[in-house]
Short mmCIF file of C-alpha atoms and ligand atoms in Angstrom, two decimals:
data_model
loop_
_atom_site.label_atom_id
_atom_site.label_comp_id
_atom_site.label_asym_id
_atom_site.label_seq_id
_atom_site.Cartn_x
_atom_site.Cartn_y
_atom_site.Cartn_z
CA UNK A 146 -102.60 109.48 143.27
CA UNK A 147 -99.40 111.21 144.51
CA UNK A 148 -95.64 110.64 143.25
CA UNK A 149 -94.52 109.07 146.32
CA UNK A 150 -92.37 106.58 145.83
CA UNK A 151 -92.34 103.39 148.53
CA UNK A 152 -88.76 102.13 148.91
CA UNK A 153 -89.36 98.65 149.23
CA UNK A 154 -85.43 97.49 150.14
CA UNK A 155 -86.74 99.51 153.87
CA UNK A 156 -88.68 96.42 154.88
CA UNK A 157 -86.32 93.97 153.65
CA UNK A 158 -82.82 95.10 154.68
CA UNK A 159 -80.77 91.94 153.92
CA UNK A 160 -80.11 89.74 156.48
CA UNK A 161 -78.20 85.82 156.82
CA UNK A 162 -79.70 83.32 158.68
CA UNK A 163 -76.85 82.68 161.03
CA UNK A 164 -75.17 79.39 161.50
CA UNK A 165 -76.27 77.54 164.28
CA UNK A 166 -73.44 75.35 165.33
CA UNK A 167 -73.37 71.71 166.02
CA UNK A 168 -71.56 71.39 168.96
CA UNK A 169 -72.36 75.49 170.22
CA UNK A 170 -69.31 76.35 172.90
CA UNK A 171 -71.12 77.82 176.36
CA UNK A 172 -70.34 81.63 177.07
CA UNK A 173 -67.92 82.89 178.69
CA UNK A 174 -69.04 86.20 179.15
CA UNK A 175 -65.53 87.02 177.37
CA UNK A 176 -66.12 87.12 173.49
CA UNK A 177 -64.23 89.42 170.76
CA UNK A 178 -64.40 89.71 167.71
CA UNK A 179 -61.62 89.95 164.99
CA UNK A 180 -60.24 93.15 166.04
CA UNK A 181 -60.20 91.90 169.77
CA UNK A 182 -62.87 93.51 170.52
CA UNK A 183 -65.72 92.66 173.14
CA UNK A 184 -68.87 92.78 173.13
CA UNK A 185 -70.03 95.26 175.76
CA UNK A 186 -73.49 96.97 174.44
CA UNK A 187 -76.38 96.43 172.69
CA UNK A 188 -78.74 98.45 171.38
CA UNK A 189 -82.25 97.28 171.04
CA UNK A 190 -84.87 99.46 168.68
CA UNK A 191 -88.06 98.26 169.99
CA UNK A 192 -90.33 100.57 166.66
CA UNK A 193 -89.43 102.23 163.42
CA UNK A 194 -92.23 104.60 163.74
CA UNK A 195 -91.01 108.32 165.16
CA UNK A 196 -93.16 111.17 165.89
CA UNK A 197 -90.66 113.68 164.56
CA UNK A 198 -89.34 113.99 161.05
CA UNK A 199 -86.02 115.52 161.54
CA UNK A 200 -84.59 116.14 157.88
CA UNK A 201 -81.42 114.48 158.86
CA UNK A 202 -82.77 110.94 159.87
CA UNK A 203 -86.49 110.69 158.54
CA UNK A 204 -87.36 113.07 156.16
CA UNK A 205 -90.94 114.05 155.84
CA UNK A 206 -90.72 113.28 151.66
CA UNK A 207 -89.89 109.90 152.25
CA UNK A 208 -91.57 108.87 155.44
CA UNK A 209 -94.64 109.95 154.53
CA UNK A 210 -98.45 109.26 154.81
CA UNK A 211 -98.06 106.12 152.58
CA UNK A 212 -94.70 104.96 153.92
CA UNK A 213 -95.18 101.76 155.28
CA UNK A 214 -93.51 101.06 158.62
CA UNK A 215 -93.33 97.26 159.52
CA UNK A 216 -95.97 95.45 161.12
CA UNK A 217 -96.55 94.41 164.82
CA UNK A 218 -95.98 90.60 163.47
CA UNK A 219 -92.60 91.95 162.38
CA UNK A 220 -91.61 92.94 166.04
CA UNK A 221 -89.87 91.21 168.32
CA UNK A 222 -92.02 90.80 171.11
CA UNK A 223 -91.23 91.77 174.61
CA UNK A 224 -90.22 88.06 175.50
CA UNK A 225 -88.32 87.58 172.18
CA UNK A 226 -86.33 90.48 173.08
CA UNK A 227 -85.58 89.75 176.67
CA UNK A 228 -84.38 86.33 175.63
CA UNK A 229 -82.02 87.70 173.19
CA UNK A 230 -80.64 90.33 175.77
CA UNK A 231 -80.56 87.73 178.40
CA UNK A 232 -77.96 85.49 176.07
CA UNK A 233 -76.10 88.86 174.62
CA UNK A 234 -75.65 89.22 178.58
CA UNK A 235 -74.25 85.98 179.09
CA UNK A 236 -71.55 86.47 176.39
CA UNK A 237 -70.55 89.93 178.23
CA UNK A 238 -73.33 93.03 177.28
CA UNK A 239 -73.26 95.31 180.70
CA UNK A 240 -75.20 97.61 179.15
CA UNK A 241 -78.61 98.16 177.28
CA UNK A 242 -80.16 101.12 175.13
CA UNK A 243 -83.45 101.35 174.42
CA UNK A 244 -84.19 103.17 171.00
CA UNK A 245 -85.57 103.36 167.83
CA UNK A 246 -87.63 105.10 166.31
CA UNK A 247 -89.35 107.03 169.05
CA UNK A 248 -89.20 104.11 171.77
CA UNK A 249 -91.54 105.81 173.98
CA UNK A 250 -93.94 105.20 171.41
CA UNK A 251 -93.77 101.68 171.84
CA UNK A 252 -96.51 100.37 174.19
CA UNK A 253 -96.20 99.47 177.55
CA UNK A 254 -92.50 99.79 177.36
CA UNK A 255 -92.07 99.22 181.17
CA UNK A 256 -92.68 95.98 180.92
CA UNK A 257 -89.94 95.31 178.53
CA UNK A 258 -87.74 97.71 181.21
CA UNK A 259 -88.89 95.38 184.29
CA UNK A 260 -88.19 92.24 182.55
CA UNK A 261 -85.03 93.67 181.19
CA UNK A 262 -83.99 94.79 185.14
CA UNK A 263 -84.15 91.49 186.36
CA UNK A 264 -81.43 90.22 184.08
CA UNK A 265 -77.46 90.03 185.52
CA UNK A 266 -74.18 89.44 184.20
CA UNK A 267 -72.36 86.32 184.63
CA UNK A 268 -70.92 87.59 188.10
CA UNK A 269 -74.06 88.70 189.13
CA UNK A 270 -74.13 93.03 188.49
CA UNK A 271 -76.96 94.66 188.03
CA UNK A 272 -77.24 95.73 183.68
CA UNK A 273 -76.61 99.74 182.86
CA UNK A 274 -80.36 100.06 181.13
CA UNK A 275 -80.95 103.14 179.66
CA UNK A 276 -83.15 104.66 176.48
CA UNK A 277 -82.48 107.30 174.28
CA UNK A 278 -85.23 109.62 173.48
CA UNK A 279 -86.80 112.64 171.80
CA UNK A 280 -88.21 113.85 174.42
CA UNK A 281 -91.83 114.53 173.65
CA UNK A 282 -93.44 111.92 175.92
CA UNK A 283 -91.02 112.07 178.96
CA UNK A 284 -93.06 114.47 180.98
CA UNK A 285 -95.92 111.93 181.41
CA UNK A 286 -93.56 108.83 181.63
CA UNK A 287 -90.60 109.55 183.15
CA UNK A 288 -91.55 108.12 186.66
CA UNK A 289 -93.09 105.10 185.09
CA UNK A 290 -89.71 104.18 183.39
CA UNK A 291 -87.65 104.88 186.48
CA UNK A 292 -89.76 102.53 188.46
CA UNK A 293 -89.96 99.94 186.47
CA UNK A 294 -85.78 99.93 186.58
CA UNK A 295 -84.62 102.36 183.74
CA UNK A 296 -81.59 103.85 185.18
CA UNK A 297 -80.62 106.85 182.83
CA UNK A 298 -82.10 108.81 180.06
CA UNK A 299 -80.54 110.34 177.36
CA UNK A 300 -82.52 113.09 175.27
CA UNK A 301 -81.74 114.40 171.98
CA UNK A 302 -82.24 118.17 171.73
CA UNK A 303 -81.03 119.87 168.36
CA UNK A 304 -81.64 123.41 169.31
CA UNK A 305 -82.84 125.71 172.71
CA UNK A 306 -84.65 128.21 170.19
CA UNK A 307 -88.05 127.18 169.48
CA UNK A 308 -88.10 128.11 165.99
CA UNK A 309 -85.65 126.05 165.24
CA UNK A 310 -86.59 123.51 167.15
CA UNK A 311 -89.74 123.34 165.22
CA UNK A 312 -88.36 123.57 162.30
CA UNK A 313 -85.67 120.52 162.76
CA UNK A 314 -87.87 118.22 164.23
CA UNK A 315 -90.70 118.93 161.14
CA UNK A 316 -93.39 118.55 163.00
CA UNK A 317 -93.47 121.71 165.03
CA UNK A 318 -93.31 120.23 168.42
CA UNK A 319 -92.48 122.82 171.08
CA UNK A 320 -88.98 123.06 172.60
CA UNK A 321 -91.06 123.36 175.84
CA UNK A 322 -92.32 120.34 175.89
CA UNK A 323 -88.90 118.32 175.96
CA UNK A 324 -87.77 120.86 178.12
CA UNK A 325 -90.10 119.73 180.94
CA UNK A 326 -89.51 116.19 180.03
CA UNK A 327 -85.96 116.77 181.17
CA UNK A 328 -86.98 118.34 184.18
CA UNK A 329 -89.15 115.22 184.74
CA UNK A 330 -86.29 112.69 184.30
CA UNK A 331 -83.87 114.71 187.07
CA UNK A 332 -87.37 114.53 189.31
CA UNK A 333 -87.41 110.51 188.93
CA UNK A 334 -83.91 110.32 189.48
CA UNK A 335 -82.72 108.94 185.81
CA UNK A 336 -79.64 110.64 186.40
CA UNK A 337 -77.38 111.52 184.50
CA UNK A 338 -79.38 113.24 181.59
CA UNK A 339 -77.87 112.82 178.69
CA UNK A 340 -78.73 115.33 176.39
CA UNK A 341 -77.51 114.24 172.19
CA UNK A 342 -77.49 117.59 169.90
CA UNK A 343 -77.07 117.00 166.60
CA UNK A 344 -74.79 120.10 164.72
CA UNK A 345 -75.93 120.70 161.56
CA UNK A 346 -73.49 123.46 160.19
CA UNK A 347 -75.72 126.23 158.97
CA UNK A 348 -79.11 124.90 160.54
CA UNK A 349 -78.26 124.72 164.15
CA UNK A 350 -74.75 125.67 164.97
CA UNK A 351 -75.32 128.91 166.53
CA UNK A 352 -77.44 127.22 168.95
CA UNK A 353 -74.20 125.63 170.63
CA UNK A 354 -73.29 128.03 173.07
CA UNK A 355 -77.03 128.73 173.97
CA UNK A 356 -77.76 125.29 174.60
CA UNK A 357 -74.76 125.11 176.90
CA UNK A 358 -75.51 128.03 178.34
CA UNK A 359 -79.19 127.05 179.41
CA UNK A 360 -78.05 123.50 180.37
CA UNK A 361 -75.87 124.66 182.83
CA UNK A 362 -77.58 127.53 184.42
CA UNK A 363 -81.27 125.41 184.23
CA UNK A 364 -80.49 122.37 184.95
CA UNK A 365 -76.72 122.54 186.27
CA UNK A 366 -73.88 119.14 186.66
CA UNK A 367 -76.57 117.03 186.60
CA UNK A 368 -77.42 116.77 182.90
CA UNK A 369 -74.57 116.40 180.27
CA UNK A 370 -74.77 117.72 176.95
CA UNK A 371 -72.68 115.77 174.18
CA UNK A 372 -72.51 117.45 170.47
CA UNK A 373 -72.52 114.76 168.06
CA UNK A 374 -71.70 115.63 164.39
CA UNK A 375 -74.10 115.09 161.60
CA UNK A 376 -73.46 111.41 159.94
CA UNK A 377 -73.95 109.67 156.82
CA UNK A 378 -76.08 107.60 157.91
CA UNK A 379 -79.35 105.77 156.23
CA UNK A 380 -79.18 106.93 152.48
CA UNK A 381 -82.49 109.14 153.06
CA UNK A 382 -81.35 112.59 153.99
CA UNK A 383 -78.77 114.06 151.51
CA UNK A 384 -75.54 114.30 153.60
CA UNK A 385 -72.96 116.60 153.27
CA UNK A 386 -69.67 117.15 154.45
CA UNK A 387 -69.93 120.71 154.63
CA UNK A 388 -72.97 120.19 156.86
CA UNK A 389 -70.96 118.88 159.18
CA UNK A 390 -69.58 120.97 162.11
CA UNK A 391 -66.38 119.01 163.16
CA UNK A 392 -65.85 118.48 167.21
CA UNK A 393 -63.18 120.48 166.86
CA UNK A 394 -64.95 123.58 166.30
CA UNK A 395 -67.94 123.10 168.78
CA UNK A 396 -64.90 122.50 171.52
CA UNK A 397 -63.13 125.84 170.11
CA UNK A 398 -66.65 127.80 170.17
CA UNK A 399 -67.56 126.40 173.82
CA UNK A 400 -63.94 126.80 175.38
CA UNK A 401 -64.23 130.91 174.13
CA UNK A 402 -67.63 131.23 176.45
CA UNK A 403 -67.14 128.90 179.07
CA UNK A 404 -63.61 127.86 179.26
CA UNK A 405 -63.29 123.66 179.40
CA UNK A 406 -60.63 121.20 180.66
CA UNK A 407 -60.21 117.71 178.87
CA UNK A 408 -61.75 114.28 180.92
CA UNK A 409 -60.48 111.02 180.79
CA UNK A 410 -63.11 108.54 179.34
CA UNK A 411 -65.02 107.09 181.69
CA UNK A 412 -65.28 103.54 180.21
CA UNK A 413 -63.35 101.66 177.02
CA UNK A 414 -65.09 102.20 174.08
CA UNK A 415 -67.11 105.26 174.96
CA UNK A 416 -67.82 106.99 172.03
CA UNK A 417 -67.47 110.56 173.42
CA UNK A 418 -64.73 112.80 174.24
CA UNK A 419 -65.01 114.34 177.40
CA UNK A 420 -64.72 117.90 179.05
CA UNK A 421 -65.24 119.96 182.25
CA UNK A 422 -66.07 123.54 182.30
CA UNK A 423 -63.40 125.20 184.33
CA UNK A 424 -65.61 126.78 186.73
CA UNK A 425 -66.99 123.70 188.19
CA UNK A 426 -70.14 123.76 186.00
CA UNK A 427 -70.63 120.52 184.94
CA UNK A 428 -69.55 118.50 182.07
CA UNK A 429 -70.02 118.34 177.91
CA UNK A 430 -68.92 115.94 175.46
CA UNK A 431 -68.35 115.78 171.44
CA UNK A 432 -69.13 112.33 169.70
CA UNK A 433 -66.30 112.36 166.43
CA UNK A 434 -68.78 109.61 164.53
CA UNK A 435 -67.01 111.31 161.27
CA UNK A 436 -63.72 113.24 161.88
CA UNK A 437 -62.64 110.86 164.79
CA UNK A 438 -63.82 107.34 163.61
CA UNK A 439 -63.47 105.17 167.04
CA UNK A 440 -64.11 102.13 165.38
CA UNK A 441 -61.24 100.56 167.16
CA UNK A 442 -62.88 100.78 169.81
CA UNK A 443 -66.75 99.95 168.97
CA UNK A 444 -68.02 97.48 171.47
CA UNK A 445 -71.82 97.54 170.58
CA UNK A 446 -73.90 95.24 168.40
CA UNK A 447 -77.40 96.49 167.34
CA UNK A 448 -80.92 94.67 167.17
CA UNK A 449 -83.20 95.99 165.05
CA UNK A 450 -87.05 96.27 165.40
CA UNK A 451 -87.44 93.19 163.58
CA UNK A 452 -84.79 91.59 165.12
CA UNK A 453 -82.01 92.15 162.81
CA UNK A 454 -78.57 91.80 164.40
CA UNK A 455 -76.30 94.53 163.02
CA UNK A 456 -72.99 95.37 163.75
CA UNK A 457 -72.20 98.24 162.56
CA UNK A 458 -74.23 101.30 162.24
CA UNK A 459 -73.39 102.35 158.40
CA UNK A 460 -74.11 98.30 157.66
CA UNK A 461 -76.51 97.30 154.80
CA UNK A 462 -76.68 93.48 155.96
CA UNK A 463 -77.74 92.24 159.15
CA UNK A 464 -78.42 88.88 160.91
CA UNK A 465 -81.92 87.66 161.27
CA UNK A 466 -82.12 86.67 164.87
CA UNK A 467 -85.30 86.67 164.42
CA UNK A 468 -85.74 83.33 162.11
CA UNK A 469 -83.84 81.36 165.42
CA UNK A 470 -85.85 82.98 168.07
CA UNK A 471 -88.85 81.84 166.16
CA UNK A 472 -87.37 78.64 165.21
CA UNK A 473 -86.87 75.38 167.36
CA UNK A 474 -83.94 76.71 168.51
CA UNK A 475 -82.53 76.53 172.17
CA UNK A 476 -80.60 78.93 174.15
CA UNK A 477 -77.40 77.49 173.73
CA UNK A 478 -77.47 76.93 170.25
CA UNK A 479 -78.92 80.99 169.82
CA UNK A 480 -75.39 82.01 172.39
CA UNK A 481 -73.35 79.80 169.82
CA UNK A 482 -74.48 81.23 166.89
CA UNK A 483 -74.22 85.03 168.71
CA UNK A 484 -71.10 83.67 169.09
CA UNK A 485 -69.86 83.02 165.92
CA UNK A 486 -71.35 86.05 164.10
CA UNK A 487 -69.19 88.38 166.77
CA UNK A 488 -66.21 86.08 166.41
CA UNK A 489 -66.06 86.90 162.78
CA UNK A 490 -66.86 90.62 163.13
CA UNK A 491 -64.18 92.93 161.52
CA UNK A 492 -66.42 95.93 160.54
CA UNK A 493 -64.76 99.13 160.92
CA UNK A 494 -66.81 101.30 158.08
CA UNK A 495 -66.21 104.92 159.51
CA UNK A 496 -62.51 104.14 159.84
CA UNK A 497 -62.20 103.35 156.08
CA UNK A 498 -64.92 105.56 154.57
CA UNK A 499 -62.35 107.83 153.50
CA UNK A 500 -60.83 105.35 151.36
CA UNK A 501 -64.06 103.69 150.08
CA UNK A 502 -66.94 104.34 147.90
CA UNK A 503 -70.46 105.54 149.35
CA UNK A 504 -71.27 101.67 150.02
CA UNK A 505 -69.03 99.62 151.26
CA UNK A 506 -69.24 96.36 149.94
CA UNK A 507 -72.12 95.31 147.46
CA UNK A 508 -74.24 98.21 146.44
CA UNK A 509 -76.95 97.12 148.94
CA UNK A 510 -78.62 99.65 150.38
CA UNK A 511 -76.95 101.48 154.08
CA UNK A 512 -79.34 100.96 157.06
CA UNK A 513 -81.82 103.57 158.11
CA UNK A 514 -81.27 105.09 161.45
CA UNK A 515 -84.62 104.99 162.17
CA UNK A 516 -84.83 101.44 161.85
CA UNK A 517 -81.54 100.73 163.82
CA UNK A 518 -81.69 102.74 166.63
CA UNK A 519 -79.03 105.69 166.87
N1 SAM B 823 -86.14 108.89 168.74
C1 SAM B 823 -85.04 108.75 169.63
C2 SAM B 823 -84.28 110.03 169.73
O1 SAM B 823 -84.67 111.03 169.14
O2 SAM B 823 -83.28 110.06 170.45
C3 SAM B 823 -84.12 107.57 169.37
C4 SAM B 823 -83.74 107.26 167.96
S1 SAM B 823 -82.78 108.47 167.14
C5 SAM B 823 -82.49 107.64 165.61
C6 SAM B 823 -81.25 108.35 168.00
C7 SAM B 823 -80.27 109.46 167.79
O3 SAM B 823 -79.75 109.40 166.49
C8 SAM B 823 -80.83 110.86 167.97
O4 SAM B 823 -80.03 111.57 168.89
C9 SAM B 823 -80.66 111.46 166.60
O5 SAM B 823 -80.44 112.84 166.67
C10 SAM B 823 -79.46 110.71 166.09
N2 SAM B 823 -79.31 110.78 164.65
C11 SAM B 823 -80.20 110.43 163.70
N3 SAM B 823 -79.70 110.64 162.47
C12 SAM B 823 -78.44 111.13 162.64
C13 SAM B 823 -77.40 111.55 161.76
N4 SAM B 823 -77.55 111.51 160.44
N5 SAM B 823 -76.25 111.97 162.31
C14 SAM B 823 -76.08 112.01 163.65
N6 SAM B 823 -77.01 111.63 164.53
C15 SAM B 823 -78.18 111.20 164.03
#
C-alpha cells in the first residue's frame, strides 16, 4: 500500500443550500451585490480531471493515481448547466468561460457550446462564450468548437522552451503540441488568442521575453499574451511570495526588449492591465491577482463542476446550486435565490489578505483551482 493520503474535504467543499424565496422578485438583468457590483461573468468548470499536473495548481503528490476526482453523477449535466447560465443571463452575465480542469476533456463539449450559443441577454445580444485551455487537444478540436459557436480561446502557456515546458506541466507534454493548437484556433477564427503564462520567479521567468518574442514574430497582433502572477490559490501547491514575479517587473523586463505603451481597459472589471508594443506589434497584458488586488472591481461568480456557486476564487464555501436544479424548483424561484446570494455578496479576499490570516474566515479549507475553474 502506498502513503498517499486522500484529502477527503476535496469532494465535499462546503456549500449552503441557498434560500429560495417566497415571493422571488423577476430579473432585471441589473443585480449588484454589496459593493455595487454587477454581475457580469460566470465561469463554468464543466471536470476536475486535468491532463497536466502543473506543480502550482495540481501537484502530481496529491493528485495522484488514487486521488479520487468526482463522479459523472456529481456533474452538472449539459442541460443543468445551460439552465443555470440561461437564468445567470437573465440577471445580467454577458459573458461565459468554459474551464476547469482540462475542459476539453469533457465529452462532447460542443454540445454544451451550441446550447450555450443560443442563449441572449435580456435585450437580445449575442453571449461573449469563450474557454480557457491547456492547449493539448486544440489541434484536433479547434474547428469543432468554433462551429458549434465558441467565439474566443484563451490558452495557458507557462514557457516557449520545451524543457521547461515539460517540466511545468509534469507530464512531459511537448511545447509543440500547444503550439499548433494555437495555430489551429487563429485557422477557425477564435480570435483573439488569449494566451495566460503563469510567472513563477525562478522556474519560468526568463522565459518572458522569449515568449513575447515568439508570440509576436509567429503569430503577430492577433494573439495576446497576458502574464499572470503566481497565486495562493487551492492549499495544494506550497505558495510563496518570493515565487512570485510581481507585474511590475515582467512590464520593466518587456518594456527593455520591446518598448510598450499603457491601454485603457477594454471593459469594467477586466482583470488585466493593458499594453501596446510601440512598434505596432500587437498587444500584452499583466493580471495583478496578488500585488494589484482588483477586487473592487470583480464582476464574476463561479460554478463549479458539481455545481457549486462560488464567488470568490480564494473562497472555501460555496452554494449548492446543484440541490435546486435537482429539486422541484422553478426558474423563477432558482433567479430569486441567484438573486439573493449576489445581493449579499461582499467578498473581497485578495484585497484584505494582507491583513488576514491564511484562511479567511473559519479554518475551512480554500478551494482548489482545479475544481473551480481559473
Ligand atoms: N486547464 C485549463 C488551462 O490550463 O487553462 C483551465 C483550468 S486552469 C485551472 C486555468 C488557469 O489557472 C490556467 O491558466 C492556470 O495556469 C491558472 N492557474 C492555476 N493555478 C494558478 C495559480 N496558483 N496562480 C495563478 N494561476 C493559476
Amino acid at each position: 500500500m502506498g502513503e498517499s493520503v486522500i484529502p477527503l474535504a476535496d469532494l465535499r467543499y462546503a456549500a449552503a443550500t441557498p434560500t429560495v424565496p417566497e415571493a422571488p422578485e423577476a430579473p432585471t438583468g441589473l443585480l449588484s451585490d454589496r459593493l455595487g457590483r454587477p454581475l457580469h461573468d460566470l465561469r463554468i468548470s464543466v471536470t476536475d480531471r486535468c491532463n497536466f499536473r502543473c506543480s502550482y495548481c495540481m501537484p502530481k503528490e496529491i493528485f495522484d493515481r488514487d486521488y479520487r476526482f468526482l463522479p459523472q453523477s456529481s456533474l452538472l449535466s449539459f442541460e443543468e448547466i445551460t439552465r443555470a447560465a440561461r437564468l445567470f443571463v437573465a440577471h445580467g452575465v454577458h459573458k461565459l468561460r468554459l474551464t476547469g480542469g482540462e475542459p476539453l476533456l469533457r465529452k462532447h463539449l460542443e454540445v454544451l457550446i451550441s446550447q450555450l450559443a443560443d442563449l441572449r441577454t435580456p435585450d437580445g445580444a449575442e453571449l461573449d462564450i469563450t474557454l480557457t485551455t491547456n492547449g493539448s487537444l486544440l489541434e484536433r478540436k479547434a474547428q469543432a468548437l468554433r462551429d458549434a459557436g465558441l467565439r474566443r480561446v484563451t490558452v495557458s502557456l507557462d514557457a516557449l522552451d520545451d524543457t521547461i515546458f515539460r517540466r511545468m506541466n509534469d507530464v512531459d507534454f511537448p511545447v509543440a503540441d500547444v503550439l499548433r493548437g494555437i495555430e489551429a484556433a487563429l485557422r477557425a477564427g477564435l480570435a483573439p488568442v488569449k494566451i495566460n503564462m503563469v510567472v513563477k520567479r525562478g522556474t519560468n521567468d526568463h522565459e518572458i521575453v522569449p515568449l513575447a518574442r515568439h508570440v509576436r514574430e509567429q503569430f503577430g497582433p492577433g494573439v495576446v499574451l497576458r502574464f499572470i502572477e503566481y497565486m495562493d490559490v487551492g492549499a495544494t501547491n506550497g505558495w510563496r511570495m518570493d515565487e512570485v514575479l510581481p507585474s511590475a517587473d515582467v512590464v520593466a523586463r518587456l518594456h527593455a526588449a520591446f518598448p510598450l505603451e499603457p491601454l485603457q481597459a477594454s471593459a469594467p472589471g477586466e482583470t488585466a492591465q493593458r499594453w501596446r508594443y510601440a512598434d505596432g506589434g500587437g498587444e500584452v497584458g499583466v493580471i495583478s491577482s496578488v500585488t494589484q488586488a482588483f477586487c473592487r472591481d470583480c464582476n464574476r461568480a463561479r460554478l463549479s463542476t458539481e455545481g457549486k456557486l462560488f464567488l470568490c476564487l480564494f473562497a472555501s464555501r460555496g452554494h449548492d446550486l446543484r440541490a435546486l436544479l435537482r429539486g422541484n424548483y422553478s426558474d423563477a424561484q432558482i433567479a430569486g435565490a441567484l438573486g439573493l446570494i449576489w445581493g449579499a455578496r461582499d467578498d473581497r479576499y485578495s484585497e484584505l489578505r494582507g491583513a488576514m490570516q491564511a484562511d479567511p474566515g473559519s479554518g475551512e479549507r480554500r478551494v482548489e483551482m482545479h475544481y473551480i475553474g481559473g
